[in-house]
């Protein structure tokens, strides 16, 4: 039987957010445990996995383009197995389309049953029949799947799955199901094990980390989780995403302020600055709430960096509504933002709302929005000029092999002359050229900083 010739090599392409990346690390971990080896040449590889995202229409289009291309690859590599999983597969009409029009897809599974992947793959290998298995939802988190981490020194830790918020534009509650929080003890043990394995930075993941624990015992909440993880020795940095403004309590802000390992950085998507549009989006906060939360953070967390997400052209968004968004961006002075053109997602309430905004108006608004954001980002970055910052070095610069890149605690990308031995270390960098999207700097020896390592990126006076 021809399947006995299958090559034990795999290639995973991940679309979408950090959640999907973390899932891909688990898929890769399971495959490596089965003896599979990663291989980058798609023409030679035995198994290709597309872990898909459905957040906007162009995300769907890209995945279909990639699936389409495999048809040609299969002509020269006929033993290739194609597995498709992730958020797109949670939509029955998409699975139907794949079954009908993409015979090159051999295996389909969803976001709730990635742990079944080895079993599904095995079944396919044994009987050669297409396997389609998608769970609608799940109320349990499968613990202890092997994880093949991309970086030895930093890691994603999913603290909760799903989303209960049903923002009217968003597909995620349909693709990821309801919120399920992991037990704090399980998270603590995982982070402790990561640190024992050499990891110095963790990023806690959830669609809305601020509502962590709402489904668990009374005193389990995000603020307490941060405080608990902050006690782990040799862990240097704790990051988290994403925060929803409606659940960003004073307790969470105080925990960020109090915990030395929790970075002074927060990604806080506001989506719009117009209270009217926020209501239509079902975001459950107002313009005043945003300004109040941001002010509170700036007051309590020294040198905090705040980034956001903005959607332009939500149905019914008027020029006045859009001006409100610009007003809030200016008032909050976000360090940076991801900006999106509203994209219709079939099955969500906003898809059928009246007054869909023409594409040219969306484009005009996003351009004006970016102009304001870039100016603010540029001005904020100027404050870093000549400062000494702590950088966790991540990798070689894509543009110049003699330079390394890393991030400050505030999430700023820093580029400096260094070598591979810096990777995974925290180094002190003096910023020599603050640009709009990155900071160029020079490595300095610790003594030059007076031996003080300042967790908050505060300026270290050179001659003090
Ligand atoms: N859970 C996170 C966001 C996850 S999706 C939160 O609530 O903040 C990431 C971003 O994609 C969102 O913040 C939003 O800005 C954008 N997005 C989601 N649905 C969209 C749609 N239909 N059209 C355009 N952008 C969208
Ligand atoms: Fe989508 Fe809203 Fe949930 Fe974020 S909070 S994942 S935007 S429904
Ligand atoms: Fe995309 Fe799913 Fe993440 S839709 S953004 S991969 S949760």
CSV table of C-alpha atoms and ligand atoms in Angstrom, one decimal:
chain,number,residue,atom,x,y,z
A,1,UNK,CA,0.0,0.0,0.0
A,2,UNK,CA,1.5,3.3,-1.1
A,3,UNK,CA,1.0,5.0,2.3
A,4,UNK,CA,3.9,3.0,3.7
A,5,UNK,CA,6.2,5.2,1.7
A,6,UNK,CA,5.1,8.4,3.5
A,7,UNK,CA,8.0,10.6,4.5
A,8,UNK,CA,8.1,11.6,8.2
A,9,UNK,CA,8.8,15.3,7.4
A,10,UNK,CA,6.4,18.2,8.0
A,11,UNK,CA,5.9,21.9,7.2
A,12,UNK,CA,3.5,24.1,9.1
A,13,UNK,CA,2.3,27.4,7.8
A,14,UNK,CA,0.5,29.5,10.5
A,15,UNK,CA,-2.0,32.3,9.7
A,16,UNK,CA,-3.5,34.7,12.2
A,17,UNK,CA,-2.8,35.5,15.8
A,18,UNK,CA,-0.5,34.3,18.6
A,19,UNK,CA,-3.2,31.8,19.7
A,20,UNK,CA,-2.7,30.1,16.4
A,21,UNK,CA,1.0,30.3,16.7
A,22,UNK,CA,0.8,28.6,20.1
A,23,UNK,CA,-1.5,25.9,18.6
A,24,UNK,CA,1.1,25.3,15.8
A,25,UNK,CA,3.8,24.9,18.4
A,26,UNK,CA,1.7,22.1,19.9
A,27,UNK,CA,1.0,20.5,16.5
A,28,UNK,CA,4.7,20.6,15.8
A,29,UNK,CA,5.4,19.2,19.3
A,30,UNK,CA,3.1,16.3,18.7
A,31,UNK,CA,4.6,15.5,15.3
A,32,UNK,CA,8.2,15.6,16.7
A,33,UNK,CA,7.1,13.2,19.5
A,34,UNK,CA,6.0,10.9,16.7
A,35,UNK,CA,9.4,11.1,15.1
A,36,UNK,CA,8.6,13.6,12.4
A,37,UNK,CA,11.2,16.1,11.3
A,38,UNK,CA,10.6,19.7,10.1
A,39,UNK,CA,11.4,20.4,6.5
A,40,UNK,CA,11.1,23.6,4.6
A,41,UNK,CA,11.0,22.5,1.0
A,42,UNK,CA,7.4,22.0,0.2
A,43,UNK,CA,8.3,20.0,-2.9
A,44,UNK,CA,9.9,17.3,-0.8
A,45,UNK,CA,8.0,17.3,2.5
A,46,UNK,CA,5.7,14.5,3.5
A,47,UNK,CA,3.0,16.5,5.4
A,48,UNK,CA,1.9,20.1,5.1
A,49,UNK,CA,-0.4,21.8,7.7
A,50,UNK,CA,-2.1,25.1,7.1
A,51,UNK,CA,-3.3,26.5,10.5
A,52,UNK,CA,-5.8,29.0,9.3
A,53,UNK,CA,-7.3,32.3,10.4
A,54,UNK,CA,-10.7,33.8,9.4
A,55,UNK,CA,-10.5,37.3,11.1
A,56,UNK,CA,-10.9,39.2,7.8
A,57,UNK,CA,-11.8,38.3,4.3
A,58,UNK,CA,-8.3,38.6,3.0
A,59,UNK,CA,-7.2,36.1,5.6
A,60,UNK,CA,-9.6,33.5,4.1
A,61,UNK,CA,-8.5,34.4,0.6
A,62,UNK,CA,-4.8,33.9,1.4
A,63,UNK,CA,-5.5,30.4,2.8
A,64,UNK,CA,-7.6,29.4,-0.2
A,65,UNK,CA,-4.7,30.6,-2.4
A,66,UNK,CA,-2.3,28.4,-0.5
A,67,UNK,CA,-4.5,25.4,-0.6
A,68,UNK,CA,-4.9,26.0,-4.4
A,69,UNK,CA,-1.2,26.0,-4.9
A,70,UNK,CA,-0.8,22.6,-3.2
A,71,UNK,CA,-2.6,21.0,-6.2
A,72,UNK,CA,0.4,21.7,-8.4
A,73,UNK,CA,2.9,20.6,-5.7
A,74,UNK,CA,1.0,17.3,-5.4
A,75,UNK,CA,1.7,16.6,-9.1
A,76,UNK,CA,5.5,16.4,-8.4
A,77,UNK,CA,5.1,15.2,-4.8
A,78,UNK,CA,2.1,12.9,-5.0
A,79,UNK,CA,2.6,11.4,-1.5
A,80,UNK,CA,2.2,14.7,0.2
A,81,UNK,CA,-0.5,14.8,2.8
A,82,UNK,CA,-2.3,18.2,3.3
A,83,UNK,CA,-3.9,18.9,6.6
A,84,UNK,CA,-6.0,22.1,7.2
A,85,UNK,CA,-7.0,23.2,10.7
A,86,UNK,CA,-7.6,26.4,12.7
A,87,UNK,CA,-10.3,29.0,12.8
A,88,UNK,CA,-11.6,28.7,9.2
A,89,UNK,CA,-12.5,25.1,9.8
A,90,UNK,CA,-14.9,26.0,12.6
A,91,UNK,CA,-17.3,27.4,9.9
A,92,UNK,CA,-19.4,24.6,8.3
A,93,UNK,CA,-19.8,26.4,5.0
A,94,UNK,CA,-16.0,26.7,4.6
A,95,UNK,CA,-15.5,23.0,5.4
A,96,UNK,CA,-18.3,22.2,2.8
A,97,UNK,CA,-16.4,24.3,0.2
A,98,UNK,CA,-13.2,22.4,0.9
A,99,UNK,CA,-14.8,19.0,0.7
A,100,UNK,CA,-16.5,19.9,-2.6
A,101,UNK,CA,-13.8,21.9,-4.4
A,102,UNK,CA,-10.4,21.1,-2.9
A,103,UNK,CA,-9.7,17.3,-3.3
A,104,UNK,CA,-6.1,18.0,-2.4
A,105,UNK,CA,-7.1,18.4,1.2
A,106,UNK,CA,-6.7,15.1,3.1
A,107,UNK,CA,-7.3,16.1,6.7
A,108,UNK,CA,-9.5,18.7,8.3
A,109,UNK,CA,-9.8,19.4,12.0
A,110,UNK,CA,-10.8,22.4,14.1
A,111,UNK,CA,-9.6,24.6,17.0
A,112,UNK,CA,-11.2,22.4,19.7
A,113,UNK,CA,-9.7,19.1,18.8
A,114,UNK,CA,-6.0,19.8,17.9
A,115,UNK,CA,-5.1,17.1,20.5
A,116,UNK,CA,-6.8,14.6,18.2
A,117,UNK,CA,-4.4,15.3,15.3
A,118,UNK,CA,-2.1,12.3,15.8
A,119,UNK,CA,-5.1,10.0,15.8
A,120,UNK,CA,-6.6,11.6,12.7
A,121,UNK,CA,-3.3,11.4,10.9
A,122,UNK,CA,-2.9,7.8,11.9
A,123,UNK,CA,-6.3,6.9,10.6
A,124,UNK,CA,-5.6,8.6,7.4
A,125,UNK,CA,-2.3,6.8,7.0
A,126,UNK,CA,-3.9,3.4,7.7
A,127,UNK,CA,-7.0,3.7,5.5
A,128,UNK,CA,-6.2,6.5,3.0
A,129,UNK,CA,-9.6,8.0,3.5
A,130,UNK,CA,-10.1,11.7,3.8
A,131,UNK,CA,-10.6,12.6,7.5
A,132,UNK,CA,-12.9,15.5,8.5
A,133,UNK,CA,-13.4,16.0,12.2
A,134,UNK,CA,-14.4,19.3,13.7
A,135,UNK,CA,-15.8,19.8,17.2
A,136,UNK,CA,-18.4,22.6,17.6
A,137,UNK,CA,-17.2,23.7,21.0
A,138,UNK,CA,-15.5,22.3,24.1
A,139,UNK,CA,-15.6,23.1,27.8
A,140,UNK,CA,-12.3,21.5,28.7
A,141,UNK,CA,-8.7,22.5,28.0
A,142,UNK,CA,-6.4,19.6,27.1
A,143,UNK,CA,-3.3,20.0,29.3
A,144,UNK,CA,0.2,18.8,28.8
A,145,UNK,CA,0.5,18.6,25.0
A,146,UNK,CA,4.1,18.6,23.9
A,147,UNK,CA,5.1,22.0,22.7
A,148,UNK,CA,7.8,22.7,20.2
A,149,UNK,CA,8.8,26.3,21.1
A,150,UNK,CA,10.2,28.6,18.5
A,151,UNK,CA,12.5,30.4,20.9
A,152,UNK,CA,14.3,28.9,23.9
A,153,UNK,CA,14.3,32.1,25.9
A,154,UNK,CA,10.6,33.2,25.5
A,155,UNK,CA,7.3,31.4,25.3
A,156,UNK,CA,3.6,31.8,24.8
A,157,UNK,CA,1.4,30.5,27.6
A,158,UNK,CA,-2.3,30.2,26.7
A,159,UNK,CA,-4.2,31.0,29.9
A,160,UNK,CA,-7.7,30.8,28.5
A,161,UNK,CA,-9.5,29.7,25.3
A,162,UNK,CA,-12.5,31.3,23.6
A,163,UNK,CA,-14.4,34.5,23.9
A,164,UNK,CA,-17.8,35.5,25.3
A,165,UNK,CA,-17.9,39.0,24.1
A,166,UNK,CA,-19.6,38.7,20.6
A,167,UNK,CA,-18.4,42.1,19.3
A,168,UNK,CA,-20.8,42.4,16.4
A,169,UNK,CA,-18.0,42.5,13.7
A,170,UNK,CA,-16.0,39.5,15.0
A,171,UNK,CA,-15.8,35.9,14.0
A,172,UNK,CA,-13.7,34.7,16.9
A,173,UNK,CA,-16.5,33.7,19.3
A,174,UNK,CA,-17.8,31.4,16.6
A,175,UNK,CA,-14.4,29.9,15.8
A,176,UNK,CA,-13.0,29.6,19.3
A,177,UNK,CA,-16.1,28.9,21.3
A,178,UNK,CA,-16.9,30.1,24.9
A,179,UNK,CA,-14.3,31.3,27.4
A,180,UNK,CA,-12.6,28.5,29.4
A,181,UNK,CA,-9.9,29.5,31.8
A,182,UNK,CA,-7.0,27.2,32.8
A,183,UNK,CA,-6.5,26.4,36.5
A,184,UNK,CA,-4.0,28.9,37.9
A,185,UNK,CA,-1.9,26.0,39.4
A,186,UNK,CA,-1.5,24.5,35.9
A,187,UNK,CA,-0.4,27.9,34.5
A,188,UNK,CA,2.0,28.4,37.4
A,189,UNK,CA,3.5,25.0,36.9
A,190,UNK,CA,3.9,25.5,33.2
A,191,UNK,CA,5.7,28.9,33.7
A,192,UNK,CA,7.9,27.4,36.4
A,193,UNK,CA,8.9,24.5,34.1
A,194,UNK,CA,9.6,27.0,31.2
A,195,UNK,CA,11.9,29.0,33.4
A,196,UNK,CA,13.7,25.9,34.6
A,197,UNK,CA,14.2,25.2,30.9
A,198,UNK,CA,15.9,28.6,30.3
A,199,UNK,CA,12.9,30.8,29.4
A,200,UNK,CA,13.1,34.3,30.7
A,201,UNK,CA,10.0,35.9,29.2
A,202,UNK,CA,6.4,34.6,29.0
A,203,UNK,CA,3.5,36.1,27.1
A,204,UNK,CA,0.2,35.1,28.6
A,205,UNK,CA,-2.5,34.6,25.9
A,206,UNK,CA,-6.2,34.9,25.8
A,207,UNK,CA,-8.8,36.8,23.6
A,208,UNK,CA,-9.6,38.9,26.7
A,209,UNK,CA,-7.1,38.1,29.5
A,210,UNK,CA,-8.8,40.6,31.7
A,211,UNK,CA,-11.7,38.3,32.1
A,212,UNK,CA,-9.5,35.3,33.1
A,213,UNK,CA,-11.0,33.3,35.9
A,214,UNK,CA,-14.6,34.5,35.6
A,215,UNK,CA,-15.5,30.8,35.1
A,216,UNK,CA,-13.3,29.6,38.0
A,217,UNK,CA,-13.4,30.1,41.8
A,218,UNK,CA,-14.1,33.5,43.4
A,219,UNK,CA,-10.6,34.8,44.0
A,220,UNK,CA,-9.1,33.6,40.7
A,221,UNK,CA,-8.7,36.6,38.5
A,222,UNK,CA,-6.1,38.1,36.2
A,223,UNK,CA,-4.7,40.5,38.7
A,224,UNK,CA,-4.0,37.7,41.2
A,225,UNK,CA,-2.6,35.5,38.4
A,226,UNK,CA,0.0,38.2,37.6
A,227,UNK,CA,0.9,38.6,41.2
A,228,UNK,CA,1.4,34.8,41.6
A,229,UNK,CA,3.5,34.5,38.5
A,230,UNK,CA,5.6,37.5,39.6
A,231,UNK,CA,7.0,35.3,42.4
A,232,UNK,CA,8.7,32.9,40.1
A,233,UNK,CA,12.4,33.1,40.6
A,234,UNK,CA,14.6,33.7,37.5
A,235,UNK,CA,11.6,34.7,35.3
A,236,UNK,CA,12.4,38.2,34.0
A,237,UNK,CA,9.5,39.4,32.0
A,238,UNK,CA,5.8,38.8,31.9
A,239,UNK,CA,3.7,40.0,29.0
A,240,UNK,CA,0.1,39.4,28.1
A,241,UNK,CA,-2.5,39.9,25.4
A,242,UNK,CA,-5.1,40.9,24.7
A,243,UNK,CA,-6.8,43.3,27.1
A,244,UNK,CA,-10.4,44.4,26.7
A,245,UNK,CA,-11.0,47.9,28.0
A,246,UNK,CA,-14.3,46.9,29.6
A,247,UNK,CA,-12.6,44.4,32.0
A,248,UNK,CA,-9.4,46.4,32.7
A,249,UNK,CA,-10.0,46.9,36.4
A,250,UNK,CA,-8.1,49.0,38.8
A,251,UNK,CA,-6.9,45.7,40.4
A,252,UNK,CA,-5.2,44.7,37.1
A,253,UNK,CA,-3.6,48.2,36.7
A,254,UNK,CA,-2.3,48.0,40.3
A,255,UNK,CA,-0.9,44.5,39.7
A,256,UNK,CA,0.9,45.7,36.6
A,257,UNK,CA,2.3,48.7,38.6
A,258,UNK,CA,3.3,46.5,41.6
A,259,UNK,CA,4.9,43.5,39.9
A,260,UNK,CA,8.4,44.1,38.8
A,261,UNK,CA,8.4,41.3,36.2
A,262,UNK,CA,5.2,42.5,34.5
A,263,UNK,CA,6.3,44.7,31.6
A,264,UNK,CA,5.1,48.3,31.5
A,265,UNK,CA,3.4,47.6,28.2
A,266,UNK,CA,-0.2,46.9,27.4
A,267,UNK,CA,-2.0,46.2,24.1
A,268,UNK,CA,-5.5,47.6,24.6
A,269,UNK,CA,-7.6,47.5,21.5
A,270,UNK,CA,-10.2,50.3,21.5
A,271,UNK,CA,-11.6,49.7,17.9
A,272,UNK,CA,-13.3,53.1,17.7
A,273,UNK,CA,-13.4,56.3,19.7
A,274,UNK,CA,-17.1,57.0,19.0
A,275,UNK,CA,-19.4,55.9,21.8
A,276,UNK,CA,-22.2,55.4,19.3
A,277,UNK,CA,-20.1,53.1,17.1
A,278,UNK,CA,-18.7,51.3,20.2
A,279,UNK,CA,-22.3,50.6,21.2
A,280,UNK,CA,-23.1,49.2,17.7
A,281,UNK,CA,-19.9,47.1,18.0
A,282,UNK,CA,-21.2,45.7,21.4
A,283,UNK,CA,-17.9,46.7,23.1
A,284,UNK,CA,-19.6,47.8,26.3
A,285,UNK,CA,-17.5,50.9,27.1
A,286,UNK,CA,-17.6,54.6,26.1
A,287,UNK,CA,-15.2,57.2,24.8
A,288,UNK,CA,-14.9,58.5,28.4
A,289,UNK,CA,-14.1,55.0,29.7
A,290,UNK,CA,-11.2,54.6,27.3
A,291,UNK,CA,-9.7,58.0,28.2
A,292,UNK,CA,-10.2,57.2,31.9
A,293,UNK,CA,-8.5,53.8,31.7
A,294,UNK,CA,-5.6,55.1,29.7
A,295,UNK,CA,-5.1,58.1,32.1
A,296,UNK,CA,-5.2,55.7,35.1
A,297,UNK,CA,-2.5,53.5,33.5
A,298,UNK,CA,-0.3,56.5,32.7
A,299,UNK,CA,-0.7,57.8,36.3
A,300,UNK,CA,0.1,54.4,37.9
A,301,UNK,CA,2.5,52.6,35.7
A,302,UNK,CA,5.8,54.5,35.1
A,303,UNK,CA,6.6,55.1,31.4
A,304,UNK,CA,3.9,52.7,30.3
A,305,UNK,CA,3.6,52.0,26.5
A,306,UNK,CA,0.1,51.5,25.2
A,307,UNK,CA,-0.8,50.1,21.8
A,308,UNK,CA,-4.2,49.5,20.3
A,309,UNK,CA,-6.3,48.2,17.4
A,310,UNK,CA,-8.6,50.4,15.3
A,311,UNK,CA,-11.3,49.3,12.8
A,312,UNK,CA,-12.3,52.0,10.3
A,313,UNK,CA,-15.5,51.9,8.3
A,314,UNK,CA,-17.7,49.9,10.6
A,315,UNK,CA,-21.3,50.0,9.2
A,316,UNK,CA,-22.8,53.4,9.8
A,317,UNK,CA,-19.5,55.1,10.8
A,318,UNK,CA,-19.9,58.8,9.8
A,319,UNK,CA,-17.2,61.3,9.3
A,320,UNK,CA,-18.1,62.7,12.8
A,321,UNK,CA,-17.7,59.2,14.3
A,322,UNK,CA,-14.3,58.8,12.6
A,323,UNK,CA,-13.2,62.3,13.9
A,324,UNK,CA,-14.1,61.0,17.5
A,325,UNK,CA,-11.7,58.1,16.9
A,326,UNK,CA,-8.9,60.5,15.8
A,327,UNK,CA,-9.7,62.6,18.9
A,328,UNK,CA,-9.3,59.7,21.2
A,329,UNK,CA,-6.0,58.6,19.5
A,330,UNK,CA,-4.6,62.0,20.1
A,331,UNK,CA,-5.9,62.2,23.7
A,332,UNK,CA,-4.5,58.7,24.6
A,333,UNK,CA,-1.2,59.1,22.6
A,334,UNK,CA,-0.9,55.4,21.7
A,335,UNK,CA,2.6,54.2,21.0
A,336,UNK,CA,1.3,52.4,17.9
A,337,UNK,CA,-1.7,50.7,16.5
A,338,UNK,CA,-2.9,48.0,14.2
A,339,UNK,CA,-5.4,49.5,11.9
A,340,UNK,CA,-8.0,47.5,9.9
A,341,UNK,CA,-10.5,48.2,7.2
A,342,UNK,CA,-13.8,46.7,8.5
A,343,UNK,CA,-14.3,43.4,6.8
A,344,UNK,CA,-17.7,41.6,6.5
A,345,UNK,CA,-17.7,38.3,8.3
A,346,UNK,CA,-20.7,36.1,7.3
A,347,UNK,CA,-22.7,35.0,10.3
A,348,UNK,CA,-21.8,38.0,12.5
A,349,UNK,CA,-24.5,40.7,13.3
A,350,UNK,CA,-22.6,43.5,11.6
A,351,UNK,CA,-22.5,41.7,8.3
A,352,UNK,CA,-26.2,42.4,7.7
A,353,UNK,CA,-26.2,45.9,9.2
A,354,UNK,CA,-27.3,48.7,6.9
A,355,UNK,CA,-25.0,51.6,5.8
A,356,UNK,CA,-22.0,49.5,4.9
A,357,UNK,CA,-19.2,52.0,4.2
A,358,UNK,CA,-17.8,52.2,0.6
A,359,UNK,CA,-14.2,50.9,0.2
A,360,UNK,CA,-12.8,54.3,-0.9
A,361,UNK,CA,-14.1,56.0,2.3
A,362,UNK,CA,-12.5,53.2,4.4
A,363,UNK,CA,-9.2,53.7,2.6
A,364,UNK,CA,-9.3,57.4,3.0
A,365,UNK,CA,-10.0,57.0,6.8
A,366,UNK,CA,-7.3,54.5,7.4
A,367,UNK,CA,-4.8,56.7,5.7
A,368,UNK,CA,-5.7,59.7,7.8
A,369,UNK,CA,-5.7,57.5,10.9
A,370,UNK,CA,-2.2,56.2,10.1
A,371,UNK,CA,-0.9,59.7,9.5
A,372,UNK,CA,-2.0,60.7,13.1
A,373,UNK,CA,-0.7,57.5,14.6
A,374,UNK,CA,2.7,57.8,12.9
A,375,UNK,CA,3.2,61.3,14.1
A,376,UNK,CA,2.4,60.4,17.7
A,377,UNK,CA,4.6,57.2,17.5
A,378,UNK,CA,7.5,59.3,16.1
A,379,UNK,CA,7.2,61.9,18.9
A,380,UNK,CA,7.0,59.2,21.6
A,381,UNK,CA,10.1,57.4,20.2
A,382,UNK,CA,12.0,60.7,20.3
A,383,UNK,CA,11.9,60.4,24.1
A,384,UNK,CA,14.1,57.4,23.8
A,385,UNK,CA,16.9,59.3,22.2
A,386,UNK,CA,20.2,58.9,24.3
A,387,UNK,CA,18.4,56.8,26.9
A,388,UNK,CA,19.8,53.5,28.1
A,389,UNK,CA,17.2,50.7,27.9
A,390,UNK,CA,17.1,47.0,28.8
A,391,UNK,CA,16.7,44.8,25.7
A,392,UNK,CA,15.9,41.1,25.5
A,393,UNK,CA,17.8,40.1,22.3
A,394,UNK,CA,15.7,38.0,20.0
A,395,UNK,CA,17.3,37.4,16.6
A,396,UNK,CA,19.6,38.6,13.8
A,397,UNK,CA,18.2,41.7,11.9
A,398,UNK,CA,16.6,40.7,8.7
A,399,UNK,CA,18.2,43.5,6.9
A,400,UNK,CA,21.7,43.3,8.2
A,401,UNK,CA,23.4,40.1,9.5
A,402,UNK,CA,25.8,42.1,11.7
A,403,UNK,CA,23.0,43.6,13.6
A,404,UNK,CA,20.7,42.0,16.2
A,405,UNK,CA,17.2,42.9,17.2
A,406,UNK,CA,15.3,42.7,20.5
A,407,UNK,CA,12.6,44.4,22.5
A,408,UNK,CA,12.5,46.8,25.4
A,409,UNK,CA,10.2,46.1,28.3
A,410,UNK,CA,7.8,48.6,26.6
A,411,UNK,CA,7.8,46.5,23.4
A,412,UNK,CA,9.9,48.8,21.3
A,413,UNK,CA,12.0,47.1,18.6
A,414,UNK,CA,15.7,47.9,19.1
A,415,UNK,CA,18.4,47.3,16.5
A,416,UNK,CA,22.1,47.3,17.4
A,417,UNK,CA,25.5,45.8,16.4
A,418,UNK,CA,26.0,42.5,18.2
A,419,UNK,CA,26.4,38.8,17.5
A,420,UNK,CA,24.6,35.5,17.9
A,421,UNK,CA,25.9,35.1,21.5
A,422,UNK,CA,23.6,38.0,22.6
A,423,UNK,CA,20.4,36.0,21.7
A,424,UNK,CA,18.3,35.3,24.7
A,425,UNK,CA,20.2,37.8,26.9
A,426,UNK,CA,19.1,41.0,28.4
A,427,UNK,CA,21.6,43.7,27.3
A,428,UNK,CA,21.8,47.4,28.0
A,429,UNK,CA,21.5,49.6,24.9
A,430,UNK,CA,22.0,53.3,24.5
A,431,UNK,CA,19.6,54.6,21.9
A,432,UNK,CA,21.5,56.6,19.2
A,433,UNK,CA,18.8,57.1,16.6
A,434,UNK,CA,15.1,57.0,17.5
A,435,UNK,CA,13.0,56.3,14.4
A,436,UNK,CA,9.2,56.0,14.0
A,437,UNK,CA,9.1,52.2,13.9
A,438,UNK,CA,12.3,51.2,15.6
A,439,UNK,CA,15.2,52.4,17.7
A,440,UNK,CA,18.9,52.1,16.7
A,441,UNK,CA,21.3,51.8,19.5
A,442,UNK,CA,24.7,50.8,20.8
A,443,UNK,CA,25.5,48.1,23.3
A,444,UNK,CA,27.1,49.4,26.5
A,445,UNK,CA,28.8,47.6,29.3
A,446,UNK,CA,26.8,47.3,32.5
A,447,UNK,CA,29.2,49.4,34.5
A,448,UNK,CA,28.4,52.4,32.3
A,449,UNK,CA,24.9,52.3,33.7
A,450,UNK,CA,26.2,52.6,37.2
A,451,UNK,CA,25.3,48.9,37.7
A,452,UNK,CA,21.6,49.9,37.8
A,453,UNK,CA,19.3,47.9,35.7
A,454,UNK,CA,16.1,49.9,35.5
A,455,UNK,CA,13.1,47.8,34.7
A,456,UNK,CA,11.1,50.8,33.5
A,457,UNK,CA,13.3,52.1,30.8
A,458,UNK,CA,13.8,55.3,32.8
A,459,UNK,CA,16.6,57.4,31.5
A,460,UNK,CA,19.8,56.5,33.3
A,461,UNK,CA,21.9,59.7,33.7
A,462,UNK,CA,25.2,59.0,32.1
A,463,UNK,CA,27.5,60.9,34.5
A,464,UNK,CA,25.7,60.4,37.8
B,1,LIG,N1,-9.7,39.7,21.3
B,1,LIG,C1,-9.0,40.8,20.8
B,1,LIG,C2,-8.9,40.9,19.3
B,1,LIG,C3,-8.8,39.7,18.5
B,1,LIG,S1,-8.9,40.0,16.8
B,1,LIG,C4,-9.7,42.0,21.3
B,1,LIG,O1,-10.9,42.0,21.6
B,1,LIG,O2,-9.1,43.0,21.4
B,1,LIG,C5,-7.7,41.2,16.4
B,1,LIG,C6,-8.2,42.5,15.9
B,1,LIG,O3,-8.8,42.2,14.6
B,1,LIG,C7,-9.3,43.1,16.6
B,1,LIG,O4,-8.9,43.8,17.7
B,1,LIG,C8,-10.0,44.0,15.6
B,1,LIG,O5,-9.4,45.3,15.5
B,1,LIG,C9,-9.7,43.3,14.3
B,1,LIG,N2,-10.9,42.7,13.7
B,1,LIG,C10,-11.7,41.7,14.2
B,1,LIG,N3,-12.7,41.5,13.4
B,1,LIG,C11,-12.6,42.3,12.3
B,1,LIG,C12,-13.4,42.6,11.2
B,1,LIG,N4,-14.5,41.9,10.9
B,1,LIG,N5,-12.9,43.5,10.3
B,1,LIG,C13,-11.8,44.2,10.5
B,1,LIG,N6,-11.0,44.0,11.6
B,1,LIG,C14,-11.4,43.1,12.5
B,2,LIG,FE1,-13.5,39.4,18.9
B,2,LIG,FE2,-14.5,41.1,20.6
B,2,LIG,FE3,-13.9,38.6,21.4
B,2,LIG,FE4,-11.9,40.3,20.8
B,2,LIG,S1,-13.4,40.5,22.5
B,2,LIG,S2,-12.1,38.2,20.1
B,2,LIG,S3,-12.8,41.5,19.1
B,2,LIG,S4,-15.5,39.2,20.0
B,3,LIG,FE1,-7.6,34.6,13.4
B,3,LIG,FE2,-8.6,32.7,14.9
B,3,LIG,FE3,-6.7,34.3,15.8
B,3,LIG,S1,-9.7,34.0,13.5
B,3,LIG,S2,-7.0,36.2,14.7
B,3,LIG,S3,-6.5,32.8,14.2
B,3,LIG,S4,-8.4,33.5,17.0
